[in-house]
Coordinates of C-alpha atoms and ligand atoms in Angstrom, one line a residue:
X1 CA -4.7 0.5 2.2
X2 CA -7.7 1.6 3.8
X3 CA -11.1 3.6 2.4
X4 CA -12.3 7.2 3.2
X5 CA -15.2 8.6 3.0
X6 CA -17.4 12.0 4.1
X7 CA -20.2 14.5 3.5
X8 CA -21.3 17.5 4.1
X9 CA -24.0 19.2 2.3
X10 CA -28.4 19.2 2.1
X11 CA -28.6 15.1 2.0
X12 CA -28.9 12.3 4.3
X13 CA -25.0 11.8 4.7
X14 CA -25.3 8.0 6.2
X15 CA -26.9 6.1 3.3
X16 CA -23.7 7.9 1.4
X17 CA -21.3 6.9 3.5
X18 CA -22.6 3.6 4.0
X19 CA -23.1 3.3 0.7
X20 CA -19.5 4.8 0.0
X21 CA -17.9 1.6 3.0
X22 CA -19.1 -0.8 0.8
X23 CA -17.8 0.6 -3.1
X24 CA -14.5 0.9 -0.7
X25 CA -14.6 -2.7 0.5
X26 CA -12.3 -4.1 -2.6
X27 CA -9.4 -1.8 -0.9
X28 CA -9.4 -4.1 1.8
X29 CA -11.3 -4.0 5.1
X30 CA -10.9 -5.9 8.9
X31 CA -12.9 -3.3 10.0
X32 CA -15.4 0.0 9.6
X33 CA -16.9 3.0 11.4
X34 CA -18.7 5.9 11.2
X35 CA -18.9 9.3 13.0
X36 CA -21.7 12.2 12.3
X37 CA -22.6 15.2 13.8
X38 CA -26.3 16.5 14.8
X39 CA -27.1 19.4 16.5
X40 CA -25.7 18.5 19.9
X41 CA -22.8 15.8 19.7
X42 CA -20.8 13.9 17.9
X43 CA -22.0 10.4 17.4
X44 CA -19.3 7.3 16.4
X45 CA -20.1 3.6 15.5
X46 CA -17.3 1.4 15.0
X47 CA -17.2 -2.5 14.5
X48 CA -14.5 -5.0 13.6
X49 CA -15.3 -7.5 10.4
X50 CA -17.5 -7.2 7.5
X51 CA -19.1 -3.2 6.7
X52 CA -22.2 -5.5 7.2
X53 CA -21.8 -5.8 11.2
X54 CA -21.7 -1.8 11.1
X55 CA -24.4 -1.4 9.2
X56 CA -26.8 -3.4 11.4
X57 CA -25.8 -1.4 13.7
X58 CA -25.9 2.0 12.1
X59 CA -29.7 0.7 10.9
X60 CA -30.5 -0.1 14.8
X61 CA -28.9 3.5 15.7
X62 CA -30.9 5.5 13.7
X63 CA -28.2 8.0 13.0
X64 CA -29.2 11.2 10.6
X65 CA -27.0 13.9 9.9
X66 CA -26.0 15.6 6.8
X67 CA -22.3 16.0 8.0
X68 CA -20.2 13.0 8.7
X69 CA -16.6 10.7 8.0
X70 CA -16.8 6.8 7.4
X71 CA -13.5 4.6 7.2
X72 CA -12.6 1.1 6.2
X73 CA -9.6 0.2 8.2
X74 CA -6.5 -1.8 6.8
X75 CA -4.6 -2.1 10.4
X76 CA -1.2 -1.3 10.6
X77 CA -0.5 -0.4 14.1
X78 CA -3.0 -1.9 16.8
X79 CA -4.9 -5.3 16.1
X80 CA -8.5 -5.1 14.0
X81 CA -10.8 -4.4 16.9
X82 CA -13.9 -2.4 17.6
X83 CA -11.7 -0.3 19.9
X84 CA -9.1 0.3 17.2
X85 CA -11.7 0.8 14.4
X86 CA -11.7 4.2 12.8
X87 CA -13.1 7.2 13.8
X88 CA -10.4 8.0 16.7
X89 CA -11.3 10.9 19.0
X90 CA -9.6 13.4 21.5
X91 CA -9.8 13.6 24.7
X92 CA -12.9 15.6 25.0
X93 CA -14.5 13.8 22.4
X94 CA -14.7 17.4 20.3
X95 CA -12.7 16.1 17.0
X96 CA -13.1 12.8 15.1
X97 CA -10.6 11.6 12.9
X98 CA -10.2 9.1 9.9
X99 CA -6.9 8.2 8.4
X100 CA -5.5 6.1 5.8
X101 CA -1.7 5.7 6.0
X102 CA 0.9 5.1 8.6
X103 CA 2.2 8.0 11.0
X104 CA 6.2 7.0 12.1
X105 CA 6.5 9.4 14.9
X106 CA 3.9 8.0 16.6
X107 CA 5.1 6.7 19.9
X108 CA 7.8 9.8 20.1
X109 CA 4.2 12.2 19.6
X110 CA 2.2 9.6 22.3
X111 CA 4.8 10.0 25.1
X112 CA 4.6 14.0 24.5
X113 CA 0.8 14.3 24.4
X114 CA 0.9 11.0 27.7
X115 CA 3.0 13.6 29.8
X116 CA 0.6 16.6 29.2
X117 CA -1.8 14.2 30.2
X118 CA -3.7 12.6 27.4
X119 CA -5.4 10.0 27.5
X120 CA -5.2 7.0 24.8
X121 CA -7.7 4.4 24.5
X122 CA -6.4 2.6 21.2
X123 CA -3.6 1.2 19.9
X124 CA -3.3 2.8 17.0
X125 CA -0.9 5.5 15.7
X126 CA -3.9 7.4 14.2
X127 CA -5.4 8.2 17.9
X128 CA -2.4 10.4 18.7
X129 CA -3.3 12.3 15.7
X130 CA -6.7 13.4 16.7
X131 CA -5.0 14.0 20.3
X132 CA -2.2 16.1 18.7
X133 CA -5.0 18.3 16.9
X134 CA -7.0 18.5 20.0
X135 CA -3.7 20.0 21.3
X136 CA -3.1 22.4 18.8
X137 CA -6.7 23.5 19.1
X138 CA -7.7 27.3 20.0
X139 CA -11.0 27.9 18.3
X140 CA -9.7 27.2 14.5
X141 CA -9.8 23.4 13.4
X142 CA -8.3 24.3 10.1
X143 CA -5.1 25.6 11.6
X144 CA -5.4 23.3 14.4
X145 CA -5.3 20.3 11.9
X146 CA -2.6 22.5 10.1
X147 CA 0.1 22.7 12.9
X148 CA -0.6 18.5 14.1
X149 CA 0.0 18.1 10.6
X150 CA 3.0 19.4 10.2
X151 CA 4.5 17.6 13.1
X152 CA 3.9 14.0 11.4
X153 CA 6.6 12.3 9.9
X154 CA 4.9 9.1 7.5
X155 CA 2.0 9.1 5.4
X156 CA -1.2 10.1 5.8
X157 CA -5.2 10.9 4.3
X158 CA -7.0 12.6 7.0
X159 CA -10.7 13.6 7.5
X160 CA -10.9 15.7 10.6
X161 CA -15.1 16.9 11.6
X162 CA -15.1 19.1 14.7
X163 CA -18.2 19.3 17.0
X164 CA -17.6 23.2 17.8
X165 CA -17.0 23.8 14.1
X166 CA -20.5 21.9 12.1
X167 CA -20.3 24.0 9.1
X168 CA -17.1 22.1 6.9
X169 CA -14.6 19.4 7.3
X170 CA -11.0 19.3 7.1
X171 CA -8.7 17.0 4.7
X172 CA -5.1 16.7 4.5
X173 CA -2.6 14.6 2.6
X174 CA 0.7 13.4 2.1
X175 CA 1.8 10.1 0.3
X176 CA -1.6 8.6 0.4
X177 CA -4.6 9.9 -1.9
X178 CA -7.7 12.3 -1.2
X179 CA -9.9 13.5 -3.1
X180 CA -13.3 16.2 -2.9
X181 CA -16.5 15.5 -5.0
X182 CA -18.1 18.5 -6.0
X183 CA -21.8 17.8 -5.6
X184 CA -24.9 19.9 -6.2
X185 CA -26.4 19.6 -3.0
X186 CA -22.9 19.2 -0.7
X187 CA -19.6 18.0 -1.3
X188 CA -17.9 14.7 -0.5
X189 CA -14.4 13.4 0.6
X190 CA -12.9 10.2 -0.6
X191 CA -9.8 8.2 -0.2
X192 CA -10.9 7.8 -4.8
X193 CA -13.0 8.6 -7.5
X194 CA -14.6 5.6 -8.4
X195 CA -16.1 5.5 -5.2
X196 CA -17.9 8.8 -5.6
X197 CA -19.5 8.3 -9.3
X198 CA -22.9 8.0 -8.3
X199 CA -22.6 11.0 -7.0
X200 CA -20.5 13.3 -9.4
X201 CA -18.1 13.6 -12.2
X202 CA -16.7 17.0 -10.8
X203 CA -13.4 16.5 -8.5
X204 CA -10.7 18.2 -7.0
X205 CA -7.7 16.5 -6.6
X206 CA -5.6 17.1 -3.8
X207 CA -1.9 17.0 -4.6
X208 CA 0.8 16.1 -1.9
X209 CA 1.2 18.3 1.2
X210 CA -2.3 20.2 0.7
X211 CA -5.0 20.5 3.0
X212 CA -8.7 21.7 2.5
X213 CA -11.6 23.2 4.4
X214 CA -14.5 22.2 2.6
X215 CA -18.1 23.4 3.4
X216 CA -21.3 22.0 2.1
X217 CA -21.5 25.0 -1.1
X218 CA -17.4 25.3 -0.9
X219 CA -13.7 24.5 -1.1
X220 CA -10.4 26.1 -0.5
X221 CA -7.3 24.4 -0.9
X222 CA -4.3 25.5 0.8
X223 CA -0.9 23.7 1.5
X224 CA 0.7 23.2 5.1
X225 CA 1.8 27.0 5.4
X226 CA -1.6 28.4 4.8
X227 CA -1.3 30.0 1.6
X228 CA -4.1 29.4 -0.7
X229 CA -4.0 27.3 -3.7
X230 CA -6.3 28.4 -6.7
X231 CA -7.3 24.6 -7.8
X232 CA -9.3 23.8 -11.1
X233 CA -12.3 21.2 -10.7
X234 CA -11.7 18.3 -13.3
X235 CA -14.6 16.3 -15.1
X236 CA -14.2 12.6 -15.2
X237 CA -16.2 10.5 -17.6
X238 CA -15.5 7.2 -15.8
X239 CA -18.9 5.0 -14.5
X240 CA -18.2 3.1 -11.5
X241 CA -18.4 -0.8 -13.0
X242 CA -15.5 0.4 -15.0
X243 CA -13.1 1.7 -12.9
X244 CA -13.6 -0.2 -9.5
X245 CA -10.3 -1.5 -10.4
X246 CA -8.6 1.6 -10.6
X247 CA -8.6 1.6 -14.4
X248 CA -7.2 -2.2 -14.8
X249 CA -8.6 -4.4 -16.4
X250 CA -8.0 -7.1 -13.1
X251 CA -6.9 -6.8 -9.8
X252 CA -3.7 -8.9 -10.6
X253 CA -2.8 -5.8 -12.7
X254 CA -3.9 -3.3 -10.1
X255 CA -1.8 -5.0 -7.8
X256 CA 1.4 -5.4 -9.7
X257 CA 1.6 -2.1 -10.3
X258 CA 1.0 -0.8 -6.7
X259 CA 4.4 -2.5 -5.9
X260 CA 6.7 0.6 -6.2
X261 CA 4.0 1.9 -3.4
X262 CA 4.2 -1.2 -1.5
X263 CA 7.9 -1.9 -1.6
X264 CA 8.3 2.1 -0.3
X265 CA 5.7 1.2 2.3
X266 CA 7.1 -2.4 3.5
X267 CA 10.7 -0.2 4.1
X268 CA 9.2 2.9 5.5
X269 CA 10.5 3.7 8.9
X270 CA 12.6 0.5 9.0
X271 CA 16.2 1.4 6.9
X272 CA 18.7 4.1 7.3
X273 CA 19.8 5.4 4.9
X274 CA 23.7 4.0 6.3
X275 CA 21.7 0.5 6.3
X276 CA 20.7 0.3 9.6
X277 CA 17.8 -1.5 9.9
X278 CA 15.5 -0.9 12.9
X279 CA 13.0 -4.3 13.6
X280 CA 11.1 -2.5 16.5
X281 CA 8.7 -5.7 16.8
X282 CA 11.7 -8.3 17.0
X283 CA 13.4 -8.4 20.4
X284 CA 15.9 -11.0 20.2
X285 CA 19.3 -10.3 22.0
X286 CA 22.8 -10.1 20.3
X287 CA 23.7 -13.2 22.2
X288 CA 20.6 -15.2 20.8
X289 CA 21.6 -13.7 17.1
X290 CA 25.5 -15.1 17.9
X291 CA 24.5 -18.6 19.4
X292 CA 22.1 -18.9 16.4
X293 CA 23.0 -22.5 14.5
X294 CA 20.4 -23.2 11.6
X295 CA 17.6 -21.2 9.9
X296 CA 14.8 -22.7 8.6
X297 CA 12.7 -20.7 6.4
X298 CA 9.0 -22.5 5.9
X299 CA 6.2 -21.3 3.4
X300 CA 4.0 -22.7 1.1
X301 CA 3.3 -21.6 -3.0
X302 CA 5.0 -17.8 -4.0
X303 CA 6.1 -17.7 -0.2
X304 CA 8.1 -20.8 -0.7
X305 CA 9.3 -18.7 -3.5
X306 CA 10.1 -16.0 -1.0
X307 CA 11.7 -18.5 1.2
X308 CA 14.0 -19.8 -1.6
X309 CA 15.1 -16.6 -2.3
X310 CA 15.7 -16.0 1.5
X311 CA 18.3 -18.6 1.8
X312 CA 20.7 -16.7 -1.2
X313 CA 20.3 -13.6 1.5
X314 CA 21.0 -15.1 4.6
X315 CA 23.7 -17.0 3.9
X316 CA 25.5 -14.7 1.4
X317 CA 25.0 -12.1 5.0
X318 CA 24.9 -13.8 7.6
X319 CA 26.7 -17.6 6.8
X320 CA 24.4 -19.5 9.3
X321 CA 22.6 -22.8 6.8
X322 CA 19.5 -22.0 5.7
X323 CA 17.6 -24.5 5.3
X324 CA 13.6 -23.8 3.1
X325 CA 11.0 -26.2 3.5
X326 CA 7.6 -26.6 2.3
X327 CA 4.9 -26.1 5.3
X328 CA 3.4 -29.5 4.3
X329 CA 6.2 -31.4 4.7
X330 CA 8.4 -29.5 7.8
X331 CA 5.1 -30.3 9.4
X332 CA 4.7 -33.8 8.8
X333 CA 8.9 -35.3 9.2
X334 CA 10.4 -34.6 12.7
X335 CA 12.2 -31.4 11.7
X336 CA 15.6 -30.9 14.3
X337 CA 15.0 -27.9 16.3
X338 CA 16.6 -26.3 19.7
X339 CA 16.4 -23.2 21.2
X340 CA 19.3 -22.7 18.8
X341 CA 17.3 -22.7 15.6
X342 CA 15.2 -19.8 14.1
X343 CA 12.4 -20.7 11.7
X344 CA 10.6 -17.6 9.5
X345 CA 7.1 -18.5 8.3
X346 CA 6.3 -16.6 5.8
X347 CA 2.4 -16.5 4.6
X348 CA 0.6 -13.7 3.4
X349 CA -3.0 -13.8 4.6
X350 CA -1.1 -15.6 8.1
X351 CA -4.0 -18.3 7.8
X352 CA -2.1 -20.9 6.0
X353 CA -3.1 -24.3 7.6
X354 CA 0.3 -25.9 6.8
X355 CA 2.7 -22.9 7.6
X356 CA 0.3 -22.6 10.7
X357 CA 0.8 -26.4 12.0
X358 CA 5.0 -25.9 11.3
X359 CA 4.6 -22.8 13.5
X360 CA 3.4 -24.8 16.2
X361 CA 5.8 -27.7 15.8
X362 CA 8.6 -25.5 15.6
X363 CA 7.4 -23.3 19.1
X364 CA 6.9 -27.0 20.9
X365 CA 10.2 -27.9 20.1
X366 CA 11.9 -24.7 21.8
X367 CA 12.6 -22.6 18.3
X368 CA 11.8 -19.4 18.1
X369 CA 9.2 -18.2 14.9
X370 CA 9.4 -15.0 13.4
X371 CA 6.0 -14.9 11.1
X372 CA 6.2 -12.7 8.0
X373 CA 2.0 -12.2 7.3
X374 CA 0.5 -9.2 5.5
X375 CA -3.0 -9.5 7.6
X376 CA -2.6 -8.1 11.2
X377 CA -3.3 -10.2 14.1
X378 CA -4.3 -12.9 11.7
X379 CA -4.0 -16.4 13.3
X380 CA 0.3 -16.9 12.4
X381 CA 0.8 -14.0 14.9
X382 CA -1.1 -15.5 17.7
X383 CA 1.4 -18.3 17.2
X384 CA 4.6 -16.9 16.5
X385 CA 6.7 -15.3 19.3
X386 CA 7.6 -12.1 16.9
X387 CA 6.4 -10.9 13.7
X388 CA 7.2 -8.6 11.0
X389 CA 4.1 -7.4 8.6
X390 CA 4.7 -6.9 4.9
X391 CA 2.8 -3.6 3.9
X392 CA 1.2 -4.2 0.9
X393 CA -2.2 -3.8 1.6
X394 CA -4.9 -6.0 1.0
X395 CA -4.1 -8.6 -1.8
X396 CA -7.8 -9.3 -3.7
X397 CA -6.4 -11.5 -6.5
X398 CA -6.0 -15.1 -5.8
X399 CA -2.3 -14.9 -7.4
X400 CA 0.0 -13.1 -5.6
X401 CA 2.1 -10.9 -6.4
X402 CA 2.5 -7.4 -4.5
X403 CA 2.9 -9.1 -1.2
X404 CA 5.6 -11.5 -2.6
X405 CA 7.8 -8.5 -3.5
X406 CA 6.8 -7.6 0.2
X407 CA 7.7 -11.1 1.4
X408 CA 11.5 -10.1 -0.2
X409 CA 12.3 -6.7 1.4
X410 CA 11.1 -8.3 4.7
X411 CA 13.6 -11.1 4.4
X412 CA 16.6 -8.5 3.4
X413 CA 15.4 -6.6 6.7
X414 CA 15.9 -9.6 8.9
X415 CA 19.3 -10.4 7.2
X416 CA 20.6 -7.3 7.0
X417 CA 19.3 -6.3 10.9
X418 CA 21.4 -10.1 12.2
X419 CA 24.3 -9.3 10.1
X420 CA 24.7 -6.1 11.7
X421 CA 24.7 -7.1 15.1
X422 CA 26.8 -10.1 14.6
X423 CA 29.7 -7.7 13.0
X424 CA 29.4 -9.6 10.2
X425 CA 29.0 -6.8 7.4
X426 CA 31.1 -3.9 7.2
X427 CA 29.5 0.1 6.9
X428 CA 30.0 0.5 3.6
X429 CA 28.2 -2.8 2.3
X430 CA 25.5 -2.0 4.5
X431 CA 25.2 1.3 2.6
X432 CA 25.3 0.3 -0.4
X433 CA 22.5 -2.4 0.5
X434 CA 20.8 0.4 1.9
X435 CA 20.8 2.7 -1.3
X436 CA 20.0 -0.7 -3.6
X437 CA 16.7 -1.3 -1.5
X438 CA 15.6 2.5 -1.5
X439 CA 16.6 2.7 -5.3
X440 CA 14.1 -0.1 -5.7
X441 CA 10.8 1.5 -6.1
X442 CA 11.9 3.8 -9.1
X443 CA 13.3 0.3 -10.9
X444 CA 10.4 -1.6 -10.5
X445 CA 8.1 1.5 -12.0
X446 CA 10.7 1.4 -14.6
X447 CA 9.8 -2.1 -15.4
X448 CA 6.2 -1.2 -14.9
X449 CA 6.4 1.2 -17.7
X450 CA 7.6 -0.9 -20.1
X451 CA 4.7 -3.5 -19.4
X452 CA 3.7 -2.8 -23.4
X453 CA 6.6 -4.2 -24.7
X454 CA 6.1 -7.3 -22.4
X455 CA 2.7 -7.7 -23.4
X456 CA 3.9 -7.8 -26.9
X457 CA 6.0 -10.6 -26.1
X458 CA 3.1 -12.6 -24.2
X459 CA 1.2 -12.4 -27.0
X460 CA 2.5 -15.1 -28.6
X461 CA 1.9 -17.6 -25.9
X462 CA -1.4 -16.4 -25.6
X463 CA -2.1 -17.4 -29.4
X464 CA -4.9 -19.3 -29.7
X465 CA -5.3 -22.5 -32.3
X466 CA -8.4 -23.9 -31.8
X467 CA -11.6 -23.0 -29.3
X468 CA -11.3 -26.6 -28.3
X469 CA -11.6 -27.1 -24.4
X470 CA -8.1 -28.9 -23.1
X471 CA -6.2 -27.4 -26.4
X472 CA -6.3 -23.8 -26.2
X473 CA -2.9 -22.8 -27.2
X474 CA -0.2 -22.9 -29.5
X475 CA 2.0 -23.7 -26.8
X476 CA 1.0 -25.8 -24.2
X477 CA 4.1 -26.0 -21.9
X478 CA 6.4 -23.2 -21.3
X479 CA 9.9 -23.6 -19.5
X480 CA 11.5 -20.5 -17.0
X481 CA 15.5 -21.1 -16.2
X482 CA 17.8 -19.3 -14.3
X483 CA 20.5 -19.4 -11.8
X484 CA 21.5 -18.0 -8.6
X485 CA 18.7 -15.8 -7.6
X486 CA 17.1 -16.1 -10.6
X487 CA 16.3 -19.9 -10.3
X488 CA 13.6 -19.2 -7.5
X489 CA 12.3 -16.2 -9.2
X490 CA 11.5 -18.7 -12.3
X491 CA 9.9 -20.7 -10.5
X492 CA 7.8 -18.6 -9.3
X493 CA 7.6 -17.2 -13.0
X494 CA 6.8 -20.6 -13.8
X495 CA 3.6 -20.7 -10.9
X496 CA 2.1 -17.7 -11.9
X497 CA 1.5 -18.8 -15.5
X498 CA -0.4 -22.0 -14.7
X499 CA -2.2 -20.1 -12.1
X500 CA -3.7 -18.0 -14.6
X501 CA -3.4 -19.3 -17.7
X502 CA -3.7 -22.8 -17.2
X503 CA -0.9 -23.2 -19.5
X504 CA 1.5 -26.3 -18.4
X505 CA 4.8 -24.8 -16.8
X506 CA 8.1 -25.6 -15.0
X507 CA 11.2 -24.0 -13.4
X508 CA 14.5 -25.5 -13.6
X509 CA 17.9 -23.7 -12.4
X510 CA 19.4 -23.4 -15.9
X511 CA 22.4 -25.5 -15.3
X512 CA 20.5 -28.8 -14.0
X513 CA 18.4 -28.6 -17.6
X514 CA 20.9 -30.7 -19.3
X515 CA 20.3 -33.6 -16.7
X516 CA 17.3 -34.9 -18.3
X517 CA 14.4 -32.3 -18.4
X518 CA 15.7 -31.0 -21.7
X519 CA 14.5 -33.9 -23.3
X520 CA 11.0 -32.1 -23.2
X521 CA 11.8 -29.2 -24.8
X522 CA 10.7 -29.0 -29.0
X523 CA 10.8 -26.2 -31.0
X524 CA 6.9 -25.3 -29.8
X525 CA 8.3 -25.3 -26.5
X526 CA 9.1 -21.5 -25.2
X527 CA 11.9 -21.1 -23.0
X528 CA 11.6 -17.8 -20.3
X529 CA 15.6 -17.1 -19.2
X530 CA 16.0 -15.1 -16.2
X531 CA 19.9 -13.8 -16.8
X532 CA 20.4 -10.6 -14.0
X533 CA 23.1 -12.4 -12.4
X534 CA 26.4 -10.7 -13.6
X535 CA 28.7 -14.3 -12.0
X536 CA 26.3 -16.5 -13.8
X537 CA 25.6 -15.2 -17.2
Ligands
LIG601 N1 -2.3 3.2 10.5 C1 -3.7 3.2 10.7 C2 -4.2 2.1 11.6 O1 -3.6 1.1 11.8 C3 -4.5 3.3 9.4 C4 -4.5 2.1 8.6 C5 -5.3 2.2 7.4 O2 -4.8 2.9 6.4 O3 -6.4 1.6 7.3 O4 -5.3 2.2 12.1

């Protein structure tokens, strides 16, 4: 997830769009630039980190303009960089761009536009879009942007500002929100509404598969064909403080419901729809995958979690052992790797000290590491030899939970892409797989909307007794069973309600209850059963 922002109108468009980078900044940022137009070119700042290090530099620049694009980048394809920062240009430097999203066809589209000649000075998939526009380009931007547009297969928010065209900016979306502010002295473009407040309460909101030309006094809407779209402005009554959060009351919330998007995303351009999975970034031969002996998965906290639930996959697809460990202790015992073992490290910010140290004991020892990280180029890539990024954007609350979900479908892709090579999983499971994982989203939205009825549930744990420091509660332990799969999942249940509640919790798989720990269960003692496993009920 990234942040977009642009102006056009009477006012000083940098202090908005600087401001605008940093309302943006809770969506996630490893790095920010800018782009304006004056009266004879177009001018671009980009730097990698903080929206700070821009801004000094914006300050230093002097930049004025009352037309411009700003963008906080998430990175997807190309590492964070200055030279991978958003605004991408064409060739002649005519068109900036800023995108949110991922374009699939991006490689297929760069070899086309490298044999007419292009040339490409990023990595990322978002400079063959300002390249493909540039190609497209005969004296109308809007149409220009129009026909690129409809040659992109993935998801995308784009800003497009044109140095031959100074008077509006073009927007187009599909699969990743954009929205225009209606202002009284210019209009503004932002990747959402909270964002744009300060400025106005009037919006129009840009469905999926519509494009705009908006000038500083207007808008038209139309969709990829052309044809105008007649588009009511709506009135929003939200203040900023309020709604930073999207309209939750926490970013753990905000986060758990994105996972339908960030599930879609993590499987986006990598399963078939027969189950094929395609894992571009892992280039390991059949004869490694056959002469493969052991797995070790290592992770530390919800990515143990991941892990645990990683072993159930593997070796129900793939029957190699499995074996998880804890980062802090694979790193510290004299694990038995060869050239023959594969470890996974999963950790989602890829900056976990232990998981970090295991990586490195396992490369010196001749395995090969696949890193599962949701931060690109963060220090676990550096040290693994291939890895596989979860999509789920940036993950602002200390408890995770969007990029565990992640963590999952990663873990499926891996099995599922070794199973298929080594024969060991016939068409029609692989389809079926296939159609489970893609049916996914919609079930875990269906969950989502009965989050009422949970909360109703929760409630009673939540009960309070007395305002006395260490005895908050009604209950002050809480037990999660459950077998099979379910047994990791409740312990990660289990994790997530100390984390945030500070209420005392443990995980058991339901069968090994009997062997002592049931002694601590009283009648003030709830019980959380996982049961979704048909052979265990
Ligand atoms: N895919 C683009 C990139 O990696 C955009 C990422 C974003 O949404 O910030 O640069």
């Amino acid at each position: 997830m990234c942040g977009i922002i642009g102006y056009i109108g009477k006012e000083k468009a940098v202090p908005i769009m600087m401001d605008g980078l940093a309302k943006l900044s809770y969506r996630g940022y490893d790095s920010s630039g800018i782009a304006i137009l004056d009266d004879k070119q177009l001018k671009i700042l980009k730097k990698k980190g903080k929206v700070g290090r821009l801004k000094k530099e914006v300050n230093k620049s002097k930049l004025e303009s009352c037309i411009g694009i700003a963008h906080t980048r998430w990175a997807t394809h190309g590492e964070p960089s200055d030279n991978n920062a958003h605004p991408h240009m064409d060739c002649n430097r005519k068109i900036a761009i800023v995108h949110n999203g991922i374009i699939e066809n991006y490689m297929h589209l760069k070899k086309h536009l490298q044999d007419k000649g292009h040339k490409f000075v990023s990595q990322t998939d978002t400079e063959v879009l300002a390249h493909l526009i540039e190609d497209h380009y005969r004296g109308d931007i809007e149409q220009a942007v129009r026909e690129a547009g409809g040659r992109l297969i993935g998801a995308f928010a784009v800003v497009v500002i044109c140095k031959e065209d100074k008077e509006r900016l073009i927007v187009a979306r599909k699969d990743c929100p954009l929205i225009i502010g209606l202002g009284r002295q210019g209009n503004f473009i932002a990747s959402d509404i909270p964002v744009l407040l300060s400025h106005t309460k009037k919006f129009i909101i840009l469905e999926n598969s519509e494009m705009a030309s908006v000038w500083a006094n207007e808008v038209k809407v139309c969709d990829f064909d052309g044809e105008v779209i007649k588009k009511e402005p709506q009135e929003i009554n939200w203040e900023w403080g309020e709604v930073e959060k999207e309209g939750y009351e926490h970013f753990m919330l905000k986060e758990i419901h994105e996972q339908p998007r960030t599930i879609r995303d993590t499987l986006r351009d990598r399963l078939q729809k027969d189950g094929r999975v395609i894992l571009k970034d892992i280039k390991l031969s059949d004869k490694y995958i056959e002469k493969l002996k052991r797995i070790y998965i290592v992770a530390c906290g919800t990515a143990y979690h991941a892990a645990m639930i990683g072993e159930h996959i593997f070796e129900d697809l793939l029957r190699i052992p499995v074996e998880v460990d804890m980062a802090s202790e694979f790193r510290y015992r004299d694990p038995i790797l060869d050239e023959h073992t594969l470890v996974i490290a999963i950790s989602q910010s890829g900056e976990t000290a232990d998981t970090l140290a295991s990586v490195k004991e396992a490369r010196a020892k001749g395995a090969v590491v696949i890193a599962i990280t949701n931060v690109v180029n963060s220090s676990i890539v550096r040290e693994s030899n291939y890895t596989l990024y979860t999509r789920a954007g940036a993950e602002i609350a200390v408890a995770s939970t969007k990029a565990f979900t992640a963590q999952l479908i990663v873990l499926f892709l891996i099995a599922l892409r070794f199973s298929q090579h080594a024969g060991r999983i016939a068409g029609g499971v692989m389809t079926e797989i296939a159609k489970y994982l893609n049916d996914l989203p919609a079930q875990v939205q269906t969950v989502l909307d009965e989050v009422d009825d949970i909360k109703e549930i929760c409630q009673c744990l939540a009960e309070k007794i007395k305002d006395d420091e260490f005895n908050w509660f009604k209950y002050n332990s809480c037990f999660f069973i459950g077998r099979g799969l379910d047994a990791p999942i409740a312990k990660e249940g289990a994790l997530k309600l100390k984390e945030i509640s500070y209420i005392h919790a443990d995980a058991y798989p339901a069968g090994e209850l009997k062997h002592g720990n049931i002694a601590l269960i009283t009648k003030n003692t709830p019980v959380v059963a996982l049961v979704t496993q048909d052979k265990v009920r």
